[in-house]
Backbone as ProteinMPNN parsed JSONL, in Angstrom:
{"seq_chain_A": "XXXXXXXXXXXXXXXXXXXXXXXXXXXXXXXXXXXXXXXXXXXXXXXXXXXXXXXXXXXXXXXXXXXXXXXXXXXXXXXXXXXXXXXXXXXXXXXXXXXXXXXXXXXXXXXXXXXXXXXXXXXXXX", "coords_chain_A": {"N_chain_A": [[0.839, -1.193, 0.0], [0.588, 2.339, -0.956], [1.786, 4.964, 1.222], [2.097, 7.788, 2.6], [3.559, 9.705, 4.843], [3.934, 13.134, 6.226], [5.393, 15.525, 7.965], [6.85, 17.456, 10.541], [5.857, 20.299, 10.647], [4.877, 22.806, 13.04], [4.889, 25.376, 15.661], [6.033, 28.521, 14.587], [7.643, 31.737, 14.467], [6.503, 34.86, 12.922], [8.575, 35.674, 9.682], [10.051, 33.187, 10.235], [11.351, 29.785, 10.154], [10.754, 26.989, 8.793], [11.355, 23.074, 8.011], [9.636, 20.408, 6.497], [8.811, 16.849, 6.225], [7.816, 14.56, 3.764], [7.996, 11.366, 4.17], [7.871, 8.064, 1.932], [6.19, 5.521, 1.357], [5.661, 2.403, -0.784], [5.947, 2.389, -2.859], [7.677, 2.288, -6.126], [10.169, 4.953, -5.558], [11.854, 6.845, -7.104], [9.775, 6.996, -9.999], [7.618, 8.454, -9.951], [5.92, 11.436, -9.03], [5.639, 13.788, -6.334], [3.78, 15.731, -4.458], [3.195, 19.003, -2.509], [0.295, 20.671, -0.817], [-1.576, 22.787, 0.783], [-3.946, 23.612, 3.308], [-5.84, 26.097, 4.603], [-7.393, 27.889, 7.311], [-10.772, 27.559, 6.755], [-10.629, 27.884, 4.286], [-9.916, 27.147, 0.998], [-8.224, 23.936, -0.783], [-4.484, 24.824, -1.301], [-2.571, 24.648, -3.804], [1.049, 24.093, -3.141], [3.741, 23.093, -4.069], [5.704, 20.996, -6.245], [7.322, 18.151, -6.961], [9.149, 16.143, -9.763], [10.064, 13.207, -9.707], [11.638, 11.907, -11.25], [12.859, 13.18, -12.682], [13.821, 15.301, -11.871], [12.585, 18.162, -11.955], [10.726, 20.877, -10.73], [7.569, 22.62, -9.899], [6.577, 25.472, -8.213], [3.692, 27.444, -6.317], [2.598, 31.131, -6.848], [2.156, 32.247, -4.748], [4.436, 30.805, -3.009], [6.631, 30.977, -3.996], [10.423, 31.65, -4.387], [9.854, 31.504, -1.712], [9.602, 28.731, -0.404], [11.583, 26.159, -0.827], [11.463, 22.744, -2.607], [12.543, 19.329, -2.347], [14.517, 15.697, -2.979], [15.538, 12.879, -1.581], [16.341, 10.479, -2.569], [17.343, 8.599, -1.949], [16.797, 7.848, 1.046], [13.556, 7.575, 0.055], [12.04, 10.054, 0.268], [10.691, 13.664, 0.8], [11.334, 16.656, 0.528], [10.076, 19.711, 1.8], [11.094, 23.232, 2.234], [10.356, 26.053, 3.949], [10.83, 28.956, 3.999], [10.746, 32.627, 5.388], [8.723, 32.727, 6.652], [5.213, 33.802, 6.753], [2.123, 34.771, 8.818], [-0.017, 34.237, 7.001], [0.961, 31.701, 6.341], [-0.186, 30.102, 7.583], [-1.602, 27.039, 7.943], [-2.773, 23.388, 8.046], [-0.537, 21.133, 6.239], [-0.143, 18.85, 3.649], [0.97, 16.087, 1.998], [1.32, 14.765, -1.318], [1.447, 12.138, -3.437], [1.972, 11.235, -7.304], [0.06, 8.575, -9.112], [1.703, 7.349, -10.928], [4.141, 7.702, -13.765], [4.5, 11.511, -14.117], [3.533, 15.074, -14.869], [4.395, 18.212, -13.352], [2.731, 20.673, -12.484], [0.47, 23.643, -12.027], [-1.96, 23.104, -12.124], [-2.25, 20.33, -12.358], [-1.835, 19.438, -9.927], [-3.163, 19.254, -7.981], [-4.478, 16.67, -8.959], [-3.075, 14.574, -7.667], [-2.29, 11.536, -6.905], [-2.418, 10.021, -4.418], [-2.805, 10.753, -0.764], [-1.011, 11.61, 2.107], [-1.744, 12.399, 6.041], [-1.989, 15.044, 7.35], [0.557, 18.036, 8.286], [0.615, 20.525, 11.104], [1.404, 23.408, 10.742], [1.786, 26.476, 11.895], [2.153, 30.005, 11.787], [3.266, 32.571, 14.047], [2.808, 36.321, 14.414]], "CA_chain_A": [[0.0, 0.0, 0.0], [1.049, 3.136, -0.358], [1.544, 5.989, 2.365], [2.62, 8.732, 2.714], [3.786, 10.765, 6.215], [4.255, 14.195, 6.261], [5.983, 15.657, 9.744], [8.125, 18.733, 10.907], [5.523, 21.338, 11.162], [5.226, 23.541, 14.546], [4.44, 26.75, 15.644], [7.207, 29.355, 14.132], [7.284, 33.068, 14.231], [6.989, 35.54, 11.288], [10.257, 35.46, 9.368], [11.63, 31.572, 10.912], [12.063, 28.336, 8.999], [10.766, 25.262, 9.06], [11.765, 21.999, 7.372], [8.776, 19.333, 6.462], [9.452, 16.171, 5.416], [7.349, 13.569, 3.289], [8.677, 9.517, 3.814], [7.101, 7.888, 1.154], [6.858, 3.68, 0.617], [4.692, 1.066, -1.322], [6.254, 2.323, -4.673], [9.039, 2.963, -7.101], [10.068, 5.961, -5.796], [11.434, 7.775, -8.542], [9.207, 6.791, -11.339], [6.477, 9.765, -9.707], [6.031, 12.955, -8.145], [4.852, 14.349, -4.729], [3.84, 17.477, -4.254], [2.382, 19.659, -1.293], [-0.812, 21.751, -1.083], [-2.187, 23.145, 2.069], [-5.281, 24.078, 3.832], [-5.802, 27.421, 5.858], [-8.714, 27.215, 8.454], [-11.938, 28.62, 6.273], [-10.336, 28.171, 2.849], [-9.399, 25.979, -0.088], [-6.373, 24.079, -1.017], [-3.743, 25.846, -2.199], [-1.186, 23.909, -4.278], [1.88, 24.542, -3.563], [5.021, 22.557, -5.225], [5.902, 19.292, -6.158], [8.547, 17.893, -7.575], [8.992, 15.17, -10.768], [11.273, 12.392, -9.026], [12.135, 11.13, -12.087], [14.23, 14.117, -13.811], [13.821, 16.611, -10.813], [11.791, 19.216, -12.744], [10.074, 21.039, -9.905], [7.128, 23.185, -9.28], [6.193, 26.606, -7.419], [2.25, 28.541, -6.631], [2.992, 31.831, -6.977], [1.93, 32.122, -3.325], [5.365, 30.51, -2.041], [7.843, 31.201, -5.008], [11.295, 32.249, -3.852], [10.389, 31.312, 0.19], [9.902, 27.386, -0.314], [12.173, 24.992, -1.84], [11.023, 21.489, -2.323], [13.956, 18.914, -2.686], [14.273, 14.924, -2.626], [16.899, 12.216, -1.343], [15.812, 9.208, -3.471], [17.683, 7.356, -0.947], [15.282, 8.025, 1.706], [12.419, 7.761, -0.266], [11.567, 11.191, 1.236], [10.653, 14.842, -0.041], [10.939, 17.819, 1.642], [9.636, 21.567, 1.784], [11.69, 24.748, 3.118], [9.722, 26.622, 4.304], [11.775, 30.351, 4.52], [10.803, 33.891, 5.286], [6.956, 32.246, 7.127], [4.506, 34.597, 7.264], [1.339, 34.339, 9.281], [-0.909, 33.26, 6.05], [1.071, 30.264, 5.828], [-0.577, 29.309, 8.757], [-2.576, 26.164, 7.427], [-2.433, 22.046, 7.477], [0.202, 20.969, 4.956], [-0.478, 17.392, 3.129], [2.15, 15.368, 0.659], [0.702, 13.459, -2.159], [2.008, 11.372, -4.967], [1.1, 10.101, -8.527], [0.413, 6.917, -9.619], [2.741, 6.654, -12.173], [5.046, 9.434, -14.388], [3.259, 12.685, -13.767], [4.267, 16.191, -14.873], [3.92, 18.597, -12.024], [1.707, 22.231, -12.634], [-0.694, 24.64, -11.648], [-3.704, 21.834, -12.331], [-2.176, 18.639, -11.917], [-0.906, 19.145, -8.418], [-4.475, 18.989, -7.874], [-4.746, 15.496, -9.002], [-2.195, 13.732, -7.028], [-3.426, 10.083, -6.373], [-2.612, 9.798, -2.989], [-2.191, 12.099, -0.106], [-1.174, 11.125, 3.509], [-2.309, 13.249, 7.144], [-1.009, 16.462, 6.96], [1.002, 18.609, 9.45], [0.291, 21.612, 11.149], [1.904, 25.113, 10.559], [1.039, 27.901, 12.435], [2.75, 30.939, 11.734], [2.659, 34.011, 14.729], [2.777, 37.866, 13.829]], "C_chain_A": [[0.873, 1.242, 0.0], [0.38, 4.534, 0.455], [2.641, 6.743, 2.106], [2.591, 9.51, 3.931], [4.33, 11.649, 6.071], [4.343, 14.731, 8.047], [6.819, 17.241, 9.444], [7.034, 19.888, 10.714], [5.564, 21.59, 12.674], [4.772, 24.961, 14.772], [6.127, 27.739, 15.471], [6.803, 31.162, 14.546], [7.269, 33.707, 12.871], [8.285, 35.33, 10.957], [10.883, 33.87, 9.449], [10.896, 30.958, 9.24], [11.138, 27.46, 9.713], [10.844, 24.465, 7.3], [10.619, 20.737, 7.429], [9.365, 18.453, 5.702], [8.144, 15.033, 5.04], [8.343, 11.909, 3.147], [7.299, 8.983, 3.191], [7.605, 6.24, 1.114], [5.498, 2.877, 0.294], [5.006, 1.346, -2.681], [7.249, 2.787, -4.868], [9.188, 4.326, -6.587], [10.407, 7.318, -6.631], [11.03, 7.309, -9.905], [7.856, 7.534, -10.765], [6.689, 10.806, -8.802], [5.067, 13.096, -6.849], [5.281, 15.603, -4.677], [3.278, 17.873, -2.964], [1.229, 20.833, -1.388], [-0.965, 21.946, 0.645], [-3.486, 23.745, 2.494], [-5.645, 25.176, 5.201], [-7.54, 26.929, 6.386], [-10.029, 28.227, 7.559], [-11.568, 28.632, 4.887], [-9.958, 26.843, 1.913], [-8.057, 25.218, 0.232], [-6.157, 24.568, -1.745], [-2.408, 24.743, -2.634], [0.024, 24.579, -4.454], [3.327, 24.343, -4.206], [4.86, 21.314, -5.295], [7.19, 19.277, -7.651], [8.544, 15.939, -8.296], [10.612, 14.049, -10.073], [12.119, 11.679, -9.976], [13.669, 11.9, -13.166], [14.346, 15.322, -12.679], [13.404, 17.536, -11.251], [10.883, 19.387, -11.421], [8.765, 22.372, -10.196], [7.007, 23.938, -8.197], [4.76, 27.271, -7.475], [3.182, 29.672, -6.615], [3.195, 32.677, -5.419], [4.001, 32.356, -2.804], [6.828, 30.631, -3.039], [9.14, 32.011, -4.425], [11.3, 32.255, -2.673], [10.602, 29.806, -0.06], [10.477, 26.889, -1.176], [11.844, 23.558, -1.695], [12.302, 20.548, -2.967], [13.77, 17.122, -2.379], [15.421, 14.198, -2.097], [15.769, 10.837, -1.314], [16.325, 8.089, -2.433], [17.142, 6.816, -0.181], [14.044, 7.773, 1.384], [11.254, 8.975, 0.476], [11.69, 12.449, 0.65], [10.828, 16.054, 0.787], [10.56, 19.119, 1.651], [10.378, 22.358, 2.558], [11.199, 25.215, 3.135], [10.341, 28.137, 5.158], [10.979, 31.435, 4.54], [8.847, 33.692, 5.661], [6.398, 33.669, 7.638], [2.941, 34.208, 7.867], [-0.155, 33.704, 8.323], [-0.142, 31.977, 4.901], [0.442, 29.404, 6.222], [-1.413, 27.884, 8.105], [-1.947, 24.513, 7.893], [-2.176, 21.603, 6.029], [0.324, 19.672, 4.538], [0.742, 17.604, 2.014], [1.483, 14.175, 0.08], [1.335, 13.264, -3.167], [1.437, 10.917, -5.692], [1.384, 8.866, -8.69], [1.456, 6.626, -10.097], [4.02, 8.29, -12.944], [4.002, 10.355, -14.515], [4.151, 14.436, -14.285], [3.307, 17.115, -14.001], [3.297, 20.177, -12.768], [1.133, 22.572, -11.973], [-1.694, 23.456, -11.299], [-2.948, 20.584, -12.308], [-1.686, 18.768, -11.042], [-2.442, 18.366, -7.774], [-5.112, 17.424, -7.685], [-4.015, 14.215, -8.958], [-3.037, 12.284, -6.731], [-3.566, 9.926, -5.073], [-2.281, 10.51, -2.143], [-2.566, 11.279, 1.643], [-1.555, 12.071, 4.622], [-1.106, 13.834, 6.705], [-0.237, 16.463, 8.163], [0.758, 19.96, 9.099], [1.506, 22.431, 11.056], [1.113, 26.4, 11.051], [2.605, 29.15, 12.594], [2.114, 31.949, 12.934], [3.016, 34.981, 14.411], [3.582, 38.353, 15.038]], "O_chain_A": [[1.806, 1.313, 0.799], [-0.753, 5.017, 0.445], [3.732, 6.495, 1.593], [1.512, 10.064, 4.14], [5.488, 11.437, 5.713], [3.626, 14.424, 8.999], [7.194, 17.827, 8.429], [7.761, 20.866, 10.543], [6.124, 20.829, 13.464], [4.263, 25.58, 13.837], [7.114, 27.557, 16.183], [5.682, 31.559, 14.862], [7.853, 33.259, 11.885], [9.1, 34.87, 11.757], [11.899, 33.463, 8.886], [10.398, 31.29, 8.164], [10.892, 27.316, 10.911], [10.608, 24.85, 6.155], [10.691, 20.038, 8.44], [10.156, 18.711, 4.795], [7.483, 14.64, 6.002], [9.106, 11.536, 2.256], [6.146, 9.206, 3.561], [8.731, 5.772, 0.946], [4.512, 2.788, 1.026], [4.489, 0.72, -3.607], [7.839, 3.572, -4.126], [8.368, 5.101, -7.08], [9.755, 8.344, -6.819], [11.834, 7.238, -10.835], [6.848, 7.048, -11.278], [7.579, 10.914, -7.958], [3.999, 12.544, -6.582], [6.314, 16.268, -4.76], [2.847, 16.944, -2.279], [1.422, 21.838, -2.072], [-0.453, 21.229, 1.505], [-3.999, 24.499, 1.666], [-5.668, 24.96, 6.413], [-8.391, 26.111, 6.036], [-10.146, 29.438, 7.75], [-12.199, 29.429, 4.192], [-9.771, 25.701, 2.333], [-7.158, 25.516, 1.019], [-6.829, 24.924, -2.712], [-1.56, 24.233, -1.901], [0.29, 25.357, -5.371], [3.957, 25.249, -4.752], [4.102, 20.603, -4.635], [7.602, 19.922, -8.616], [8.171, 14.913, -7.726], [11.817, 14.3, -10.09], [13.095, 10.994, -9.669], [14.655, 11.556, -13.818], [15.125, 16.25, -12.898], [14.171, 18.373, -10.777], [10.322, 18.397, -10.95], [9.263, 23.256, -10.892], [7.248, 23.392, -7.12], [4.456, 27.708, -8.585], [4.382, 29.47, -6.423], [4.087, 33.458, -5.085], [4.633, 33.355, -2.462], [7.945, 30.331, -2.618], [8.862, 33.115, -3.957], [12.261, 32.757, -2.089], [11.777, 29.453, 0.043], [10.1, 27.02, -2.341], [11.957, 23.119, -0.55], [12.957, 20.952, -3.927], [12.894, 16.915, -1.538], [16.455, 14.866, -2.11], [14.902, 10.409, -0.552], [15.812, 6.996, -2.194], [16.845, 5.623, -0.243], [13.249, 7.705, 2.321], [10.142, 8.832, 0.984], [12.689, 12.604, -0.052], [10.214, 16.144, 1.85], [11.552, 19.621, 1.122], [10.282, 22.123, 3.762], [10.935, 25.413, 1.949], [10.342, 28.387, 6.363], [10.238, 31.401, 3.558], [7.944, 34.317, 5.106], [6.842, 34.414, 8.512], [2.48, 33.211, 7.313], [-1.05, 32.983, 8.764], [-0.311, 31.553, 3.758], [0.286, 28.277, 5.751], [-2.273, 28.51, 7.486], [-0.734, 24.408, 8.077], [-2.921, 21.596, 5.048], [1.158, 19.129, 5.262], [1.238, 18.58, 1.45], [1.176, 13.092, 0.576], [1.808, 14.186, -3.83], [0.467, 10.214, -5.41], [2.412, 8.207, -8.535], [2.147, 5.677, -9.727], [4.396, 9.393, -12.547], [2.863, 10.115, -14.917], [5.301, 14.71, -13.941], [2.088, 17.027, -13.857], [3.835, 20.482, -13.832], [1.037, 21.883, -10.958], [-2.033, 23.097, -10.172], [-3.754, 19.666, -12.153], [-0.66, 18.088, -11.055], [-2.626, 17.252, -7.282], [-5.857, 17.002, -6.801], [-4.102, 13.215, -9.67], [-4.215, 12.152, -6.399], [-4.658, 9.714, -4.546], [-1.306, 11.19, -2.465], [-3.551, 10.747, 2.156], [-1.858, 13.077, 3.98], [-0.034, 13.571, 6.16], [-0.157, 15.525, 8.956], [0.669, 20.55, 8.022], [2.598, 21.945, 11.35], [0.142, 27.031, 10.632], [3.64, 29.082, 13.258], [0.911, 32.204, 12.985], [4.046, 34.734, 13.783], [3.882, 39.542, 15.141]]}, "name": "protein", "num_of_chains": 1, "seq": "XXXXXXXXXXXXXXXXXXXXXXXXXXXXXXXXXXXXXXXXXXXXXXXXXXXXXXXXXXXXXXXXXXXXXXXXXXXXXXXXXXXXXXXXXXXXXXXXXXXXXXXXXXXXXXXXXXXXXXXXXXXXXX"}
């Protein structure tokens, strides 16, 4: 089966860091992508990167462009998000999902990740 665990949120201040990490197992892991979207309290998801495990071709929303970097270590079977320069409407629960199979990552197909494991929280304070 696969799963997916996403971990390393926390409560941060404006400005800090955090480091999330997706461990990923029941499949090939680079022959697909995992990306991250998130969910603020009262609002949509918001997709925000993912990354093609197969050639490393990554995704950015326009949202988090230039604060988060998303990065993998194939070794691990594990993905991760930087999360730099947090401001308090990051605040949300942050989920990691992967495609079935070879996937190219975008705007609209982050969307339609196949599988997505429990999130973690992020709370940004002001």
């Amino acid at each position: 089966d696969v799963q997916l665990q996403a971990s390393g949120g926390g409560l941060v201040q404006s400005g800090g860091s955090l480091r999330l990490s997706c461990a990923a197992s029941g499949f090939t892991f680079d022959e697909h992508a995992i990306g991250w979207l998130r969910q603020a309290p009262g609002k949509g998801r918001e997709g925000l990167s993912c990354i093609n495990l197969s050639d490393g071709d990554t995704y950015y929303g326009d949202a988090v462009k230039g604060r988060f970097t998303i990065s993998s270590d194939n070794a691990k079977n594990t993905v991760y998000l930087q999360l730099n320069d947090l401001k308090p409407e990051d605040t949300g629960v942050y989920y990691c999902g992967s495609s079935r199979g070879l996937f190219f990552c975008d705007a609209i197909s982050i969307y339609g990740l196949d599988y997505w494991g429990k999130g973690t929280q992020v709370t940004v304070s002001s």
